[in-house]
Amino acid sequence: MRRSLITGLGAYLPARVLRNDALPTHLDTSDAWIRERTGIAQRHIAAEGEATSDLAAAAGRAALARAGVEPGRIDLLLVATSTPDRTFPATATAVQRKLGLPPCMAFDLQAVCAGFAYALQVADSLLRTGSANRALVVGAETFSRLLDWNDRGTAVLFGDGAGAVVMEADGQPGTPLDRGLLAARSGADGRHHDDLYVDGGPSTTGTVGHLRMNGREVFRHAVARLSAVAEETVAAAGLGLDDVDWLVPHQANRRIIDAVGKRLGLDPEKVVVTVDRHANTSAASIPLALNVAYEDGRLKPGDLVLMNAMGGGFAWGAALVRW
Ligand code: ACO
């Protein structure tokens, strides 16, 4: 049986930073409220004319360079996003063109904030079975375009960005001590379809719509789901939470991240937090956080990295990687 290895990691953040104290005054919010309830201090906002595919291509280019892989060798491109450039074709095909990738399987994956965790599992399955040999997996979002800038309950929570990994198939089955994706789990529960959603779409309103959220309900479920899927994934690899070197969770809210870390019994120093500077970038948040931990030297070869996410659907997922 083959396994997949992450051989490159890259990220991109739009240049414009919007700090809490520069949010529109009509939102009637404050830096103190946002920091206390969410841990967020700022977010990046895509420039006019800068599309999700631009962010994704920049992150993808960085990941390819780090992996030392020529674009012509990629045979699978997956873009996890809920903010596609167009209703169709897939944003992945725009990224494919921007990066000069050869004809190959290229598609978008829509699992909202769990999108990157889902995408890792799907890419891993395709690599393991030999359907592909070298994948570029991207999480990219321009959530600023989905926000209702009159709703302080949601407008303050999200930001734009992209992160990407190169995943390559390895012929050896390996052990949990060897590099590679060791286990992944994902799921969804459509009973919560209306707790976090966008109130538009091609087949309903014919509009793009705005993000709507039942924040308390999301919060209540997030801690339980994120903890459960993390535990299942570690157990599936035959390992324990004590073995985990880094938890790189979806970055939605500092209070959710802290509660999950506590429930899993992890030392807070092992939890990578970037929600303060990126806010919630949905499918991009995990690879953006991974990239921060990589660039500041925390992530080292051989480390065991646990990623988990939950969002609209509700959909959730986790992946365990020996770095
Ligand atoms: N600034 C100032 N006041 C605000 C703001 C704001 N930005 N937003 C809401 N308020 C007010 C409300 O109007 C309310 O006022 P009232 O008491 O006069 O009616 C008060 O603050 C309390 O509102 P709640 O919604 O009850 O506040 P809560 O403490 O639940 O915090 C929050 C809201 C931060 C959204 C919280 O519910 C949460 O974090 N939920 C999780 C949502 C999340 O992270 N979603 C991301 C997508 S899902 C995911 O990624 C896991």
PDB file of N, CA, C and O and ligand atoms in Angstrom, residues 23 27-30 33-34 37-38 112-114 143 151-158 196 211 213-220 222-223 226 250-256 280 282 309-312 314, ligand 1:
ATOM      1  N   LEU A  23     -12.341  48.899  11.629  1.00  0.00           N
ATOM      2  CA  LEU A  23     -13.602  48.388  11.065  1.00  0.00           C
ATOM      3  C   LEU A  23     -14.593  49.545  10.917  1.00  0.00           C
ATOM      4  O   LEU A  23     -14.516  50.524  11.676  1.00  0.00           O
ATOM      5  N   LEU A  27     -20.654  49.485  12.293  1.00  0.00           N
ATOM      6  CA  LEU A  27     -20.807  48.132  12.862  1.00  0.00           C
ATOM      7  C   LEU A  27     -21.064  48.192  14.372  1.00  0.00           C
ATOM      8  O   LEU A  27     -21.493  47.207  14.975  1.00  0.00           O
ATOM      9  N   ASP A  28     -20.732  49.337  14.977  1.00  0.00           N
ATOM     10  CA  ASP A  28     -20.979  49.522  16.407  1.00  0.00           C
ATOM     11  C   ASP A  28     -20.344  48.386  17.225  1.00  0.00           C
ATOM     12  O   ASP A  28     -20.995  47.733  18.036  1.00  0.00           O
ATOM     13  N   THR A  29     -19.075  48.144  16.952  1.00  0.00           N
ATOM     14  CA  THR A  29     -18.344  47.114  17.686  1.00  0.00           C
ATOM     15  C   THR A  29     -17.100  47.764  18.293  1.00  0.00           C
ATOM     16  O   THR A  29     -16.923  48.970  18.217  1.00  0.00           O
ATOM     17  N   SER A  30     -16.260  46.966  18.932  1.00  0.00           N
ATOM     18  CA  SER A  30     -15.039  47.529  19.513  1.00  0.00           C
ATOM     19  C   SER A  30     -13.938  46.482  19.486  1.00  0.00           C
ATOM     20  O   SER A  30     -14.208  45.271  19.498  1.00  0.00           O
ATOM     21  N   TRP A  33     -14.296  44.168  22.495  1.00  0.00           N
ATOM     22  CA  TRP A  33     -15.319  43.113  22.391  1.00  0.00           C
ATOM     23  C   TRP A  33     -14.813  41.975  21.513  1.00  0.00           C
ATOM     24  O   TRP A  33     -14.919  40.792  21.869  1.00  0.00           O
ATOM     25  N   ILE A  34     -14.252  42.324  20.370  1.00  0.00           N
ATOM     26  CA  ILE A  34     -13.829  41.292  19.414  1.00  0.00           C
ATOM     27  C   ILE A  34     -12.691  40.452  20.002  1.00  0.00           C
ATOM     28  O   ILE A  34     -12.704  39.225  19.917  1.00  0.00           O
ATOM     29  N   ARG A  37     -14.129  38.146  22.921  1.00  0.00           N
ATOM     30  CA  ARG A  37     -15.013  37.042  22.529  1.00  0.00           C
ATOM     31  C   ARG A  37     -14.402  36.085  21.514  1.00  0.00           C
ATOM     32  O   ARG A  37     -14.852  34.956  21.384  1.00  0.00           O
ATOM     33  N   THR A  38     -13.400  36.573  20.744  1.00  0.00           N
ATOM     34  CA  THR A  38     -12.906  35.745  19.631  1.00  0.00           C
ATOM     35  C   THR A  38     -11.385  35.603  19.577  1.00  0.00           C
ATOM     36  O   THR A  38     -10.880  34.700  18.914  1.00  0.00           O
ATOM     37  N   VAL A 112     -16.751  23.926   3.345  1.00  0.00           N
ATOM     38  CA  VAL A 112     -16.602  25.159   4.120  1.00  0.00           C
ATOM     39  C   VAL A 112     -15.327  25.101   4.976  1.00  0.00           C
ATOM     40  O   VAL A 112     -14.266  24.789   4.460  1.00  0.00           O
ATOM     41  N   CYS A 113     -15.447  25.347   6.280  1.00  0.00           N
ATOM     42  CA  CYS A 113     -14.235  25.448   7.109  1.00  0.00           C
ATOM     43  C   CYS A 113     -13.504  24.108   7.234  1.00  0.00           C
ATOM     44  O   CYS A 113     -12.326  24.068   7.567  1.00  0.00           O
ATOM     45  N   ALA A 114     -14.213  22.998   6.973  1.00  0.00           N
ATOM     46  CA  ALA A 114     -13.564  21.687   7.020  1.00  0.00           C
ATOM     47  C   ALA A 114     -12.939  21.326   5.671  1.00  0.00           C
ATOM     48  O   ALA A 114     -12.423  20.216   5.501  1.00  0.00           O
ATOM     49  N   PHE A 143     -13.593  35.325   1.911  1.00  0.00           N
ATOM     50  CA  PHE A 143     -14.836  35.422   2.685  1.00  0.00           C
ATOM     51  C   PHE A 143     -15.314  36.861   2.858  1.00  0.00           C
ATOM     52  O   PHE A 143     -16.488  37.095   3.129  1.00  0.00           O
ATOM     53  N   ASP A 151     -23.779  43.479   9.571  1.00  0.00           N
ATOM     54  CA  ASP A 151     -24.036  42.512  10.644  1.00  0.00           C
ATOM     55  C   ASP A 151     -22.782  42.347  11.499  1.00  0.00           C
ATOM     56  O   ASP A 151     -21.856  41.617  11.134  1.00  0.00           O
ATOM     57  N   ARG A 152     -22.756  42.996  12.644  1.00  0.00           N
ATOM     58  CA  ARG A 152     -21.549  42.952  13.484  1.00  0.00           C
ATOM     59  C   ARG A 152     -21.292  41.559  14.058  1.00  0.00           C
ATOM     60  O   ARG A 152     -20.170  41.242  14.448  1.00  0.00           O
ATOM     61  N   GLY A 153     -22.358  40.749  14.107  1.00  0.00           N
ATOM     62  CA  GLY A 153     -22.209  39.393  14.663  1.00  0.00           C
ATOM     63  C   GLY A 153     -21.380  38.474  13.775  1.00  0.00           C
ATOM     64  O   GLY A 153     -20.851  37.453  14.238  1.00  0.00           O
ATOM     65  N   THR A 154     -21.246  38.804  12.496  1.00  0.00           N
ATOM     66  CA  THR A 154     -20.461  37.941  11.594  1.00  0.00           C
ATOM     67  C   THR A 154     -19.324  38.699  10.883  1.00  0.00           C
ATOM     68  O   THR A 154     -18.271  38.123  10.635  1.00  0.00           O
ATOM     69  N   ALA A 155     -19.545  39.987  10.586  1.00  0.00           N
ATOM     70  CA  ALA A 155     -18.563  40.717   9.757  1.00  0.00           C
ATOM     71  C   ALA A 155     -17.178  40.773  10.410  1.00  0.00           C
ATOM     72  O   ALA A 155     -16.167  40.842   9.708  1.00  0.00           O
ATOM     73  N   VAL A 156     -17.143  40.730  11.745  1.00  0.00           N
ATOM     74  CA  VAL A 156     -15.861  40.899  12.434  1.00  0.00           C
ATOM     75  C   VAL A 156     -15.051  39.597  12.482  1.00  0.00           C
ATOM     76  O   VAL A 156     -13.892  39.608  12.921  1.00  0.00           O
ATOM     77  N   LEU A 157     -15.651  38.481  12.064  1.00  0.00           N
ATOM     78  CA  LEU A 157     -15.035  37.176  12.345  1.00  0.00           C
ATOM     79  C   LEU A 157     -14.135  36.624  11.243  1.00  0.00           C
ATOM     80  O   LEU A 157     -13.327  35.729  11.505  1.00  0.00           O
ATOM     81  N   PHE A 158     -14.279  37.113  10.013  1.00  0.00           N
ATOM     82  CA  PHE A 158     -13.657  36.413   8.879  1.00  0.00           C
ATOM     83  C   PHE A 158     -12.611  37.253   8.154  1.00  0.00           C
ATOM     84  O   PHE A 158     -12.602  38.486   8.251  1.00  0.00           O
ATOM     85  N   LEU A 196     -25.388  27.676   9.919  1.00  0.00           N
ATOM     86  CA  LEU A 196     -24.274  28.460   9.375  1.00  0.00           C
ATOM     87  C   LEU A 196     -24.351  28.287   7.867  1.00  0.00           C
ATOM     88  O   LEU A 196     -24.141  27.181   7.366  1.00  0.00           O
ATOM     89  N   LEU A 211     -23.334  35.635   4.405  1.00  0.00           N
ATOM     90  CA  LEU A 211     -23.152  34.629   5.453  1.00  0.00           C
ATOM     91  C   LEU A 211     -24.101  34.894   6.627  1.00  0.00           C
ATOM     92  O   LEU A 211     -24.226  36.032   7.076  1.00  0.00           O
ATOM     93  N   MET A 213     -25.334  33.157  10.528  1.00  0.00           N
ATOM     94  CA  MET A 213     -24.836  32.192  11.516  1.00  0.00           C
ATOM     95  C   MET A 213     -25.596  32.268  12.821  1.00  0.00           C
ATOM     96  O   MET A 213     -25.894  33.354  13.317  1.00  0.00           O
ATOM     97  N   ASN A 214     -25.865  31.102  13.369  1.00  0.00           N
ATOM     98  CA  ASN A 214     -26.361  30.977  14.728  1.00  0.00           C
ATOM     99  C   ASN A 214     -25.128  30.695  15.592  1.00  0.00           C
ATOM    100  O   ASN A 214     -24.757  29.552  15.821  1.00  0.00           O
ATOM    101  N   GLY A 215     -24.472  31.777  16.004  1.00  0.00           N
ATOM    102  CA  GLY A 215     -23.146  31.681  16.641  1.00  0.00           C
ATOM    103  C   GLY A 215     -23.102  30.773  17.854  1.00  0.00           C
ATOM    104  O   GLY A 215     -22.175  29.995  18.027  1.00  0.00           O
ATOM    105  N   ARG A 216     -24.137  30.871  18.688  1.00  0.00           N
ATOM    106  CA  ARG A 216     -24.132  30.055  19.924  1.00  0.00           C
ATOM    107  C   ARG A 216     -24.215  28.569  19.630  1.00  0.00           C
ATOM    108  O   ARG A 216     -23.574  27.754  20.282  1.00  0.00           O
ATOM    109  N   GLU A 217     -25.062  28.227  18.631  1.00  0.00           N
ATOM    110  CA  GLU A 217     -25.235  26.823  18.268  1.00  0.00           C
ATOM    111  C   GLU A 217     -23.928  26.281  17.665  1.00  0.00           C
ATOM    112  O   GLU A 217     -23.503  25.162  17.963  1.00  0.00           O
ATOM    113  N   VAL A 218     -23.291  27.097  16.831  1.00  0.00           N
ATOM    114  CA  VAL A 218     -22.020  26.686  16.233  1.00  0.00           C
ATOM    115  C   VAL A 218     -21.002  26.437  17.352  1.00  0.00           C
ATOM    116  O   VAL A 218     -20.334  25.403  17.386  1.00  0.00           O
ATOM    117  N   PHE A 219     -20.920  27.368  18.258  1.00  0.00           N
ATOM    118  CA  PHE A 219     -19.951  27.264  19.351  1.00  0.00           C
ATOM    119  C   PHE A 219     -20.158  25.968  20.146  1.00  0.00           C
ATOM    120  O   PHE A 219     -19.211  25.227  20.417  1.00  0.00           O
ATOM    121  N   ARG A 220     -21.421  25.712  20.478  1.00  0.00           N
ATOM    122  CA  ARG A 220     -21.760  24.546  21.315  1.00  0.00           C
ATOM    123  C   ARG A 220     -21.308  23.240  20.644  1.00  0.00           C
ATOM    124  O   ARG A 220     -20.704  22.389  21.277  1.00  0.00           O
ATOM    125  N   ALA A 222     -19.135  22.963  18.061  1.00  0.00           N
ATOM    126  CA  ALA A 222     -17.758  22.967  17.562  1.00  0.00           C
ATOM    127  C   ALA A 222     -16.814  22.256  18.528  1.00  0.00           C
ATOM    128  O   ALA A 222     -16.014  21.402  18.113  1.00  0.00           O
ATOM    129  N   VAL A 223     -16.919  22.571  19.809  1.00  0.00           N
ATOM    130  CA  VAL A 223     -15.958  22.013  20.759  1.00  0.00           C
ATOM    131  C   VAL A 223     -16.074  20.489  20.806  1.00  0.00           C
ATOM    132  O   VAL A 223     -15.068  19.764  20.747  1.00  0.00           O
ATOM    133  N   LEU A 226     -15.005  18.911  17.200  1.00  0.00           N
ATOM    134  CA  LEU A 226     -13.571  19.050  16.920  1.00  0.00           C
ATOM    135  C   LEU A 226     -12.754  18.113  17.811  1.00  0.00           C
ATOM    136  O   LEU A 226     -11.770  17.515  17.365  1.00  0.00           O
ATOM    137  N   HIS A 250      -8.422  24.425  12.957  1.00  0.00           N
ATOM    138  CA  HIS A 250      -9.098  25.486  12.211  1.00  0.00           C
ATOM    139  C   HIS A 250      -9.175  26.709  13.123  1.00  0.00           C
ATOM    140  O   HIS A 250      -9.465  26.592  14.311  1.00  0.00           O
ATOM    141  N   GLN A 251      -8.917  27.869  12.548  1.00  0.00           N
ATOM    142  CA  GLN A 251      -8.828  29.090  13.348  1.00  0.00           C
ATOM    143  C   GLN A 251     -10.124  29.887  13.219  1.00  0.00           C
ATOM    144  O   GLN A 251     -10.273  30.724  12.327  1.00  0.00           O
ATOM    145  N   ALA A 252     -11.091  29.589  14.118  1.00  0.00           N
ATOM    146  CA  ALA A 252     -12.364  30.312  14.073  1.00  0.00           C
ATOM    147  C   ALA A 252     -12.474  31.282  15.234  1.00  0.00           C
ATOM    148  O   ALA A 252     -12.907  32.417  15.079  1.00  0.00           O
ATOM    149  N   ASN A 253     -12.068  30.806  16.398  1.00  0.00           N
ATOM    150  CA  ASN A 253     -12.319  31.564  17.612  1.00  0.00           C
ATOM    151  C   ASN A 253     -11.366  31.047  18.690  1.00  0.00           C
ATOM    152  O   ASN A 253     -11.274  29.834  18.910  1.00  0.00           O
ATOM    153  N   ARG A 254     -10.669  31.931  19.338  1.00  0.00           N
ATOM    154  CA  ARG A 254      -9.679  31.550  20.347  1.00  0.00           C
ATOM    155  C   ARG A 254     -10.308  30.714  21.474  1.00  0.00           C
ATOM    156  O   ARG A 254      -9.706  29.771  21.981  1.00  0.00           O
ATOM    157  N   ARG A 255     -11.543  31.058  21.810  1.00  0.00           N
ATOM    158  CA  ARG A 255     -12.189  30.316  22.915  1.00  0.00           C
ATOM    159  C   ARG A 255     -12.477  28.874  22.508  1.00  0.00           C
ATOM    160  O   ARG A 255     -12.367  27.956  23.321  1.00  0.00           O
ATOM    161  N   ILE A 256     -12.849  28.671  21.226  1.00  0.00           N
ATOM    162  CA  ILE A 256     -13.076  27.302  20.746  1.00  0.00           C
ATOM    163  C   ILE A 256     -11.751  26.540  20.739  1.00  0.00           C
ATOM    164  O   ILE A 256     -11.663  25.395  21.204  1.00  0.00           O
ATOM    165  N   ASN A 280     -10.893  34.207  10.818  1.00  0.00           N
ATOM    166  CA  ASN A 280     -11.324  32.912  10.278  1.00  0.00           C
ATOM    167  C   ASN A 280     -11.255  32.975   8.752  1.00  0.00           C
ATOM    168  O   ASN A 280     -12.010  33.717   8.128  1.00  0.00           O
ATOM    169  N   SER A 282     -11.674  30.225   6.888  1.00  0.00           N
ATOM    170  CA  SER A 282     -12.371  29.022   6.429  1.00  0.00           C
ATOM    171  C   SER A 282     -11.386  27.954   5.923  1.00  0.00           C
ATOM    172  O   SER A 282     -10.481  27.571   6.660  1.00  0.00           O
ATOM    173  N   ALA A 309     -10.929  20.481  12.007  1.00  0.00           N
ATOM    174  CA  ALA A 309     -11.736  21.620  11.557  1.00  0.00           C
ATOM    175  C   ALA A 309     -13.211  21.277  11.594  1.00  0.00           C
ATOM    176  O   ALA A 309     -13.593  20.105  11.478  1.00  0.00           O
ATOM    177  N   MET A 310     -14.037  22.329  11.765  1.00  0.00           N
ATOM    178  CA  MET A 310     -15.488  22.160  11.645  1.00  0.00           C
ATOM    179  C   MET A 310     -16.106  23.451  11.143  1.00  0.00           C
ATOM    180  O   MET A 310     -15.590  24.529  11.425  1.00  0.00           O
ATOM    181  N   GLY A 311     -17.178  23.328  10.385  1.00  0.00           N
ATOM    182  CA  GLY A 311     -17.864  24.518   9.913  1.00  0.00           C
ATOM    183  C   GLY A 311     -19.217  24.180   9.331  1.00  0.00           C
ATOM    184  O   GLY A 311     -19.817  23.160   9.678  1.00  0.00           O
ATOM    185  N   GLY A 312     -19.685  25.037   8.450  1.00  0.00           N
ATOM    186  CA  GLY A 312     -21.028  24.924   7.885  1.00  0.00           C
ATOM    187  C   GLY A 312     -21.350  23.525   7.390  1.00  0.00           C
ATOM    188  O   GLY A 312     -20.508  22.835   6.829  1.00  0.00           O
ATOM    189  N   PHE A 314     -23.423  20.886   9.475  1.00  0.00           N
ATOM    190  CA  PHE A 314     -22.037  21.021   9.880  1.00  0.00           C
ATOM    191  C   PHE A 314     -21.199  19.949   9.191  1.00  0.00           C
ATOM    192  O   PHE A 314     -21.647  18.807   9.056  1.00  0.00           O
TER     193      PHE A 314
HETATM  194  N1  ACO B   1     -19.467  43.783  18.664  1.00  0.00           N
HETATM  195  C1  ACO B   1     -20.182  44.159  19.743  1.00  0.00           C
HETATM  196  N2  ACO B   1     -21.248  43.472  20.198  1.00  0.00           N
HETATM  197  C2  ACO B   1     -21.606  42.377  19.499  1.00  0.00           C
HETATM  198  C3  ACO B   1     -20.914  41.945  18.366  1.00  0.00           C
HETATM  199  C4  ACO B   1     -19.805  42.698  17.952  1.00  0.00           C
HETATM  200  N3  ACO B   1     -19.052  42.370  16.875  1.00  0.00           N
HETATM  201  N4  ACO B   1     -21.497  40.808  17.895  1.00  0.00           N
HETATM  202  C5  ACO B   1     -22.529  40.538  18.710  1.00  0.00           C
HETATM  203  N5  ACO B   1     -22.599  41.494  19.680  1.00  0.00           N
HETATM  204  C6  ACO B   1     -23.556  41.606  20.761  1.00  0.00           C
HETATM  205  C7  ACO B   1     -24.885  40.980  20.438  1.00  0.00           C
HETATM  206  O1  ACO B   1     -25.697  41.871  19.709  1.00  0.00           O
HETATM  207  C8  ACO B   1     -25.437  40.701  21.819  1.00  0.00           C
HETATM  208  O2  ACO B   1     -25.949  41.901  22.321  1.00  0.00           O
HETATM  209  P1  ACO B   1     -27.284  41.899  23.230  1.00  0.00           P
HETATM  210  O3  ACO B   1     -26.924  41.085  24.438  1.00  0.00           O
HETATM  211  O4  ACO B   1     -27.501  43.336  23.490  1.00  0.00           O
HETATM  212  O5  ACO B   1     -28.325  41.252  22.378  1.00  0.00           O
HETATM  213  C9  ACO B   1     -24.192  40.368  22.633  1.00  0.00           C
HETATM  214  O6  ACO B   1     -23.070  40.886  21.891  1.00  0.00           O
HETATM  215  C10 ACO B   1     -23.994  38.877  22.847  1.00  0.00           C
HETATM  216  O7  ACO B   1     -24.174  38.233  21.574  1.00  0.00           O
HETATM  217  P2  ACO B   1     -23.900  36.701  21.430  1.00  0.00           P
HETATM  218  O8  ACO B   1     -24.096  36.314  20.001  1.00  0.00           O
HETATM  219  O9  ACO B   1     -24.683  35.968  22.457  1.00  0.00           O
HETATM  220  O10 ACO B   1     -22.361  36.666  21.802  1.00  0.00           O
HETATM  221  P3  ACO B   1     -21.446  35.424  22.080  1.00  0.00           P
HETATM  222  O11 ACO B   1     -20.767  35.575  23.366  1.00  0.00           O
HETATM  223  O12 ACO B   1     -22.156  34.134  21.770  1.00  0.00           O
HETATM  224  O13 ACO B   1     -20.321  35.631  20.967  1.00  0.00           O
HETATM  225  C11 ACO B   1     -19.689  34.797  18.834  1.00  0.00           C
HETATM  226  C12 ACO B   1     -20.665  35.662  19.603  1.00  0.00           C
HETATM  227  C13 ACO B   1     -18.298  35.376  19.008  1.00  0.00           C
HETATM  228  C14 ACO B   1     -20.087  34.815  17.375  1.00  0.00           C
HETATM  229  C15 ACO B   1     -19.743  33.359  19.402  1.00  0.00           C
HETATM  230  O14 ACO B   1     -21.055  32.887  19.465  1.00  0.00           O
HETATM  231  C16 ACO B   1     -18.927  32.424  18.602  1.00  0.00           C
HETATM  232  O15 ACO B   1     -17.730  32.548  18.547  1.00  0.00           O
HETATM  233  N6  ACO B   1     -19.532  31.407  17.970  1.00  0.00           N
HETATM  234  C17 ACO B   1     -18.841  30.519  17.111  1.00  0.00           C
HETATM  235  C18 ACO B   1     -19.008  31.051  15.773  1.00  0.00           C
HETATM  236  C19 ACO B   1     -17.818  30.863  14.901  1.00  0.00           C
HETATM  237  O16 ACO B   1     -16.681  30.839  15.293  1.00  0.00           O
HETATM  238  N7  ACO B   1     -18.133  30.758  13.634  1.00  0.00           N
HETATM  239  C20 ACO B   1     -17.144  30.649  12.623  1.00  0.00           C
HETATM  240  C21 ACO B   1     -17.585  29.716  11.587  1.00  0.00           C
HETATM  241  S1  ACO B   1     -17.835  28.119  12.242  1.00  0.00           S
HETATM  242  C22 ACO B   1     -16.395  27.565  12.630  1.00  0.00           C
HETATM  243  O17 ACO B   1     -15.485  27.916  11.974  1.00  0.00           O
HETATM  244  C23 ACO B   1     -16.248  26.646  13.757  1.00  0.00           C
END
